Coordinates of C-alpha atoms in Angstrom, one line a residue:
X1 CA -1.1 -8.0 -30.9
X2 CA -0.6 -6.5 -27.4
X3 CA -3.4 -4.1 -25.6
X4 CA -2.5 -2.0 -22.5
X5 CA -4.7 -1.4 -19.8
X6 CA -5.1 1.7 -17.8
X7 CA -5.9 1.3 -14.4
X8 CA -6.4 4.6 -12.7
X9 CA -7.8 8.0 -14.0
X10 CA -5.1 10.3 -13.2
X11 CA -6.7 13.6 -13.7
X12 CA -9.7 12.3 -11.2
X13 CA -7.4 11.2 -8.4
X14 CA -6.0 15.0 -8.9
X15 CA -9.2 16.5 -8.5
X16 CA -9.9 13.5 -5.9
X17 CA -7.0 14.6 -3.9
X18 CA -7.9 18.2 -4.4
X19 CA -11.0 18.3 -3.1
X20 CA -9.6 16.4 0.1
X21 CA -7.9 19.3 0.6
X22 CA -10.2 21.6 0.5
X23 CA -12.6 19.9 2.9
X24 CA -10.2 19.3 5.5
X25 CA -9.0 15.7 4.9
X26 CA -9.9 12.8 7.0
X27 CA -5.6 11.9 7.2
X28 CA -6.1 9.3 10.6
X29 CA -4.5 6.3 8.7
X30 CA -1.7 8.0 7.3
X31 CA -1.1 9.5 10.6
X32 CA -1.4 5.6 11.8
X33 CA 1.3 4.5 9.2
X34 CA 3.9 7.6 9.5
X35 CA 3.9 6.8 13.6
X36 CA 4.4 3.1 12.6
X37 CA 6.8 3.9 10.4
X38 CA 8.7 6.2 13.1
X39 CA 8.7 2.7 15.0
X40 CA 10.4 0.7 12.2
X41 CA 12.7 3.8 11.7
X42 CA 13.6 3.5 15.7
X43 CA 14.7 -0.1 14.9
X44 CA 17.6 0.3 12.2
X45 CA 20.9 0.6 13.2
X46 CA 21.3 3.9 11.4
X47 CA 20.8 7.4 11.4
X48 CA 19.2 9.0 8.0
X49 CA 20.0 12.7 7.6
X50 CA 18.7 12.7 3.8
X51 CA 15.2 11.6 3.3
X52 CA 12.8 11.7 0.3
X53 CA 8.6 11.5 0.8
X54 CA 6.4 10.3 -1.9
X55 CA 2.9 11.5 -0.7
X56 CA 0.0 13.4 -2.1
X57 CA -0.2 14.6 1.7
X58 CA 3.1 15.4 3.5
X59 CA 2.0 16.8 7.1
X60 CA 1.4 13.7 8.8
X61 CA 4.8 12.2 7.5
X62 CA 6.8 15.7 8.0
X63 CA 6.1 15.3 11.2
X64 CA 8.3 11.9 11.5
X65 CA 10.7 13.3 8.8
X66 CA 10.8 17.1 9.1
X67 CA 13.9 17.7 6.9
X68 CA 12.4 14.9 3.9
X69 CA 12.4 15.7 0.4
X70 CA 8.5 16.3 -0.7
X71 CA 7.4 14.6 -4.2
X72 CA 4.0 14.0 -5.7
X73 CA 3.8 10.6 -6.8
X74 CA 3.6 11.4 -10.7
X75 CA 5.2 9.1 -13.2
X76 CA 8.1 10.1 -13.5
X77 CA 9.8 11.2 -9.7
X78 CA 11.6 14.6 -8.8
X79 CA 14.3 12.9 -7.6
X80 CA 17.6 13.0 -8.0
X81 CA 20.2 9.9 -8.6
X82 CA 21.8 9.0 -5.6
X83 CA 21.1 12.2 -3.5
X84 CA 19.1 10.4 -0.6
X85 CA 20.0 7.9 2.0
X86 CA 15.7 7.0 2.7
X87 CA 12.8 7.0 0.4
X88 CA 9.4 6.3 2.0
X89 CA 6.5 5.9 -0.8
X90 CA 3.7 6.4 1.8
X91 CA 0.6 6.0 0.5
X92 CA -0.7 5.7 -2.4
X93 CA 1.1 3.4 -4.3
X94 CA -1.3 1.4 -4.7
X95 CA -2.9 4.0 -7.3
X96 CA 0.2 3.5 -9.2
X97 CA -0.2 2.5 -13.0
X98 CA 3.4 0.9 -12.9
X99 CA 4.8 0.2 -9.1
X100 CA 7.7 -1.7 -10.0
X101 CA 8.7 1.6 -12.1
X102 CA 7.9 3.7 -9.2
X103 CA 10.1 1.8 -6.8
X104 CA 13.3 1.1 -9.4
X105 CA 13.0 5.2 -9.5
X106 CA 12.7 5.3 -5.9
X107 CA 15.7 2.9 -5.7
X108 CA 17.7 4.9 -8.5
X109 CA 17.6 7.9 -5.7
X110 CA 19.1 6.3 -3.1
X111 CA 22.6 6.0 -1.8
X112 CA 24.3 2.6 -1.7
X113 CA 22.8 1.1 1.1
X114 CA 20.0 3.3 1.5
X115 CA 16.7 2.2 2.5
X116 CA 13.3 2.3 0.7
X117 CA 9.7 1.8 2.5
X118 CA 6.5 1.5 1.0
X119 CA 3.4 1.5 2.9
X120 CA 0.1 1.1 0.9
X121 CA -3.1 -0.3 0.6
X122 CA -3.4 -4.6 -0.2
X123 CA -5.1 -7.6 0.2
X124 CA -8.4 -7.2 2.6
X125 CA -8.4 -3.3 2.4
X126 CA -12.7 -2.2 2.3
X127 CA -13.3 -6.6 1.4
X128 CA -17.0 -5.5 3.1
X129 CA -17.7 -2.6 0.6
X130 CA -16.9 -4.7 -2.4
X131 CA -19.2 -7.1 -1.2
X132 CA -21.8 -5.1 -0.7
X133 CA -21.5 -2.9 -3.8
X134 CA -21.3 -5.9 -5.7
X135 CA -24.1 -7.5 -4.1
X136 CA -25.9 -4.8 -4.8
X137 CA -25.0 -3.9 -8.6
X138 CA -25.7 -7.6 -9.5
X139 CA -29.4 -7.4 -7.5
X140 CA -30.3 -4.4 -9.0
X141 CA -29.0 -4.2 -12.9
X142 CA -27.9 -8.0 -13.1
X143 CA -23.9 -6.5 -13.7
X144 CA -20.8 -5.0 -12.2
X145 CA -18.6 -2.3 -13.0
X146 CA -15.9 -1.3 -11.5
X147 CA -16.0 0.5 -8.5
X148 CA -13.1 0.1 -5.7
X149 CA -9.6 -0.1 -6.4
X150 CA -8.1 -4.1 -6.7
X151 CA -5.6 -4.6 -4.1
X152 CA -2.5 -6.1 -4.4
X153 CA -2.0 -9.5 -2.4
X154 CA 1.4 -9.0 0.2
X155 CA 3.1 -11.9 -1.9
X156 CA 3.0 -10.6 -5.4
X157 CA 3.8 -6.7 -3.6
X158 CA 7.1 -8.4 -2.1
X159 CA 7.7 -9.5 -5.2
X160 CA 8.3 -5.7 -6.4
X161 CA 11.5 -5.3 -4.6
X162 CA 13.5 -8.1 -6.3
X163 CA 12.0 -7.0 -9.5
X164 CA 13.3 -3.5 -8.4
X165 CA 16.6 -4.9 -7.7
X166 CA 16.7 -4.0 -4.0
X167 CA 18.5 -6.2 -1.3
X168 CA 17.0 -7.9 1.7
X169 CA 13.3 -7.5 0.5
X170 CA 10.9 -7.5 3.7
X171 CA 7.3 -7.1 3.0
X172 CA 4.3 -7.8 6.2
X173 CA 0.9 -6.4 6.3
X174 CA -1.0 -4.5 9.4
X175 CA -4.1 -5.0 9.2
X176 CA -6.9 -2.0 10.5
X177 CA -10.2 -2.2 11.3
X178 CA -12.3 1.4 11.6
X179 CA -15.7 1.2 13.0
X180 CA -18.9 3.5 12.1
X181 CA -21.6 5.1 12.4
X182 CA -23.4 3.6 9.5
X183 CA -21.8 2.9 5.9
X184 CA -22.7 6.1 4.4
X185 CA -20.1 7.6 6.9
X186 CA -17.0 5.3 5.1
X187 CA -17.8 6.9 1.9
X188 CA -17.5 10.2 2.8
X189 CA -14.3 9.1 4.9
X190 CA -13.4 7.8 1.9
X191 CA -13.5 11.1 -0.4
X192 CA -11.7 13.1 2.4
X193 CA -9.0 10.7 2.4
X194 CA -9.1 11.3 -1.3
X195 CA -9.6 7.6 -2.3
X196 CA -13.2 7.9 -3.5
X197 CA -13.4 6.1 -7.3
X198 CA -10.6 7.2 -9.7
X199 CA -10.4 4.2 -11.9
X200 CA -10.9 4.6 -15.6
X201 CA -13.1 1.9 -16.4
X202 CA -15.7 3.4 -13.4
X203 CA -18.8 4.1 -15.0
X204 CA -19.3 8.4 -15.5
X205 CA -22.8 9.0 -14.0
X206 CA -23.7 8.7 -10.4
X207 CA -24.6 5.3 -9.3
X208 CA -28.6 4.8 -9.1
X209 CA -30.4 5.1 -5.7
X210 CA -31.5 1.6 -6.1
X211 CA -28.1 0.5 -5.9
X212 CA -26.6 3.2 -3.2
X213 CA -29.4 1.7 -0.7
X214 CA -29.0 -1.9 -1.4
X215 CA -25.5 -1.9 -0.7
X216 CA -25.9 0.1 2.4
X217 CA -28.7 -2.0 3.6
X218 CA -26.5 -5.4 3.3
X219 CA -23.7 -3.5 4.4
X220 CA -25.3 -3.2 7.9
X221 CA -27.0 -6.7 7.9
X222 CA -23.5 -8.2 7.3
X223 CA -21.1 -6.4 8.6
X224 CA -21.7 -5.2 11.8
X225 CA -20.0 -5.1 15.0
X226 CA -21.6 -6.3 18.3
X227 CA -22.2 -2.5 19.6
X228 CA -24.4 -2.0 16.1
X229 CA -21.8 0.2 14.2
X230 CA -20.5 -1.0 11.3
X231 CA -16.6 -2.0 10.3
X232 CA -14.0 -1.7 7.8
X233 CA -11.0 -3.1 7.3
X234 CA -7.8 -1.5 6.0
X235 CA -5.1 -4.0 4.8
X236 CA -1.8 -1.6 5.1
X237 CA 1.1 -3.0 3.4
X238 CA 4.5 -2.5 4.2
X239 CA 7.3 -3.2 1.7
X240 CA 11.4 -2.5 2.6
X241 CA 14.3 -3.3 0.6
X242 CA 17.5 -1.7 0.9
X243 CA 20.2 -0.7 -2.0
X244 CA 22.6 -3.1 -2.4
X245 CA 26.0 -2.5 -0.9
X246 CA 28.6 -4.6 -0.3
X247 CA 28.6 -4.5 3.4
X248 CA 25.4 -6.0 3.7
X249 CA 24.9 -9.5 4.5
X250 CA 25.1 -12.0 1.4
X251 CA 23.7 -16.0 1.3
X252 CA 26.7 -18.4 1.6
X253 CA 27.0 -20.2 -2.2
X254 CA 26.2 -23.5 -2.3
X255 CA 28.7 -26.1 -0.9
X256 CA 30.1 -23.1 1.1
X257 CA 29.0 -24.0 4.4
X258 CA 31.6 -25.7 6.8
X259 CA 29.6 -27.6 8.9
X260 CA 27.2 -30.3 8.2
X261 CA 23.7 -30.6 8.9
X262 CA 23.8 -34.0 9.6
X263 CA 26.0 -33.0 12.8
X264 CA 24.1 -30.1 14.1
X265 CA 21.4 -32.8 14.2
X266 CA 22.7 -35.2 15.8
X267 CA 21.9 -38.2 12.5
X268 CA 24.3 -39.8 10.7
X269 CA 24.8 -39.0 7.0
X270 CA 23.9 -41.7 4.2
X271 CA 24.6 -41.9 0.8
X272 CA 22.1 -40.8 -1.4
X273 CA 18.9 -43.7 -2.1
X274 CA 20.5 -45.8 0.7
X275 CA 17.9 -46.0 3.3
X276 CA 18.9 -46.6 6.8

């Protein structure tokens, strides 16, 4: 007997989202990734003229890829098969309930030898408000329920291009660390980026004052930087994998090589379990 488990609330990251927009939404860290990725763009040998965005907000990335494609990242893609030689997931799939089926329909929409980037959220991204929040919860009611979004480690995401069936998978994290005020000024950062709580299993009233100030309180007595403001850190994954084409490079099969390694070292050969 199998049991499935849902990860994120769909409908609240909508309204999350939504109301980001209507605030005026704190975008600094996609605006971070879409110039990095303008930089990693600048380094392929290849000009794309057919580009697809996945993004709940497009202006900081339209303004790297003006022409691109704009799709919500909803289960299943608007995108067409074949019709683009770049997909860039930017964003947010780390809310994803299935990744791998995200990027295999990312992948599906490219050309052969197009190329798909991912940037997201993993590994260390807000380690200090976990702590604290869970410090917290555990001090005050003696339990924990869920509250921020686990993060992929940059091992297991790599993993998602092979399992996606993209060529020469690349994945390497940039880590960011935002500084301030006081911690009550990351939360609301956090709802204007539109990543406040969406997950289903978060607990449906507002957490208790009790908690709120506990976890503020040892969020500033660990966590602070030398000037008294406090940090966060923001663990931005970046995953790449190309569609496979024959043109691109291909490992040798084994026995295939024509030289030896024994004379590119300098040693001499011995027969196996002979000891020199």
């Amino acid at each position: 007997m199998s049991t499935s488990y849902t990860l994120t609330d769909r409908p609240a990251l909508i309204r999350n989202r939504a109301r980001a927009e209507r605030q005026g939404p704190a975008l600094f860290l996609h605006e971070d990734a879409a110039e990095e990725l303008h930089e990693r763009l600048n380094e392929v040998n290849k000009t794309f003229t057919r580009p697809a965005l996945i993004t709940p907000f497009a202006g900081p990335w339209q303004a790297v890829l003006p022409t691109a494609k704009v799709v919500q990242d909803s289960e299943v893609l608007a995108l067409e098969e074949g019709a683009h030689d770049l997909v860039v997931h930017a964003m947010c799939l780390h809310w994803a309930e299935d990744p791998v089926g995200q990027i295999v329909q990312a992948a599906r929409a490219l050309e052969p030898d197009g190329l798909f980037i991912a940037v997201m959220f993993g590994g260390q991204t807000l380690a200090e408000l976990r702590a604290a929040l869970a410090e917290a919860e555990v001090a005050v009611t003696g339990g924990l329920s869920p509250r921020v979004l686990p993060m992929g480690e940059i091992r297991d995401l790599g993993g998602l291009l092979q399992r996606a069936g993209l060529a020469l998978p690349v994945a390497d994290s940039v880590l960011r660390k935002v500084t301030y005020e006081n911690p009550l000024r990351l939360l609301a950062d956090l709802r204007a980026m539109g990543e406040a709580n969406a997950l289903a299993g978060r607990v449906r009233h507002f957490t208790r004052r009790a908690v709120l100030a506990q976890a503020m309180m040892h969020y500033a007595e660990h966590f602070a930087e030398a000037d008294g403001r406090v940090r966060a850190s923001f663990d931005m994954v970046w995953l790449t994998g190309w569609k496979p084409h024959e043109s691109q490079q291909k490992p040798l099969r084994p026995g295939a090589a024509s030289a030896r390694l024994a004379e590119a070292l300098g040693t001499c050969e011995l027969p196996t379990g002979e000891k020199p």
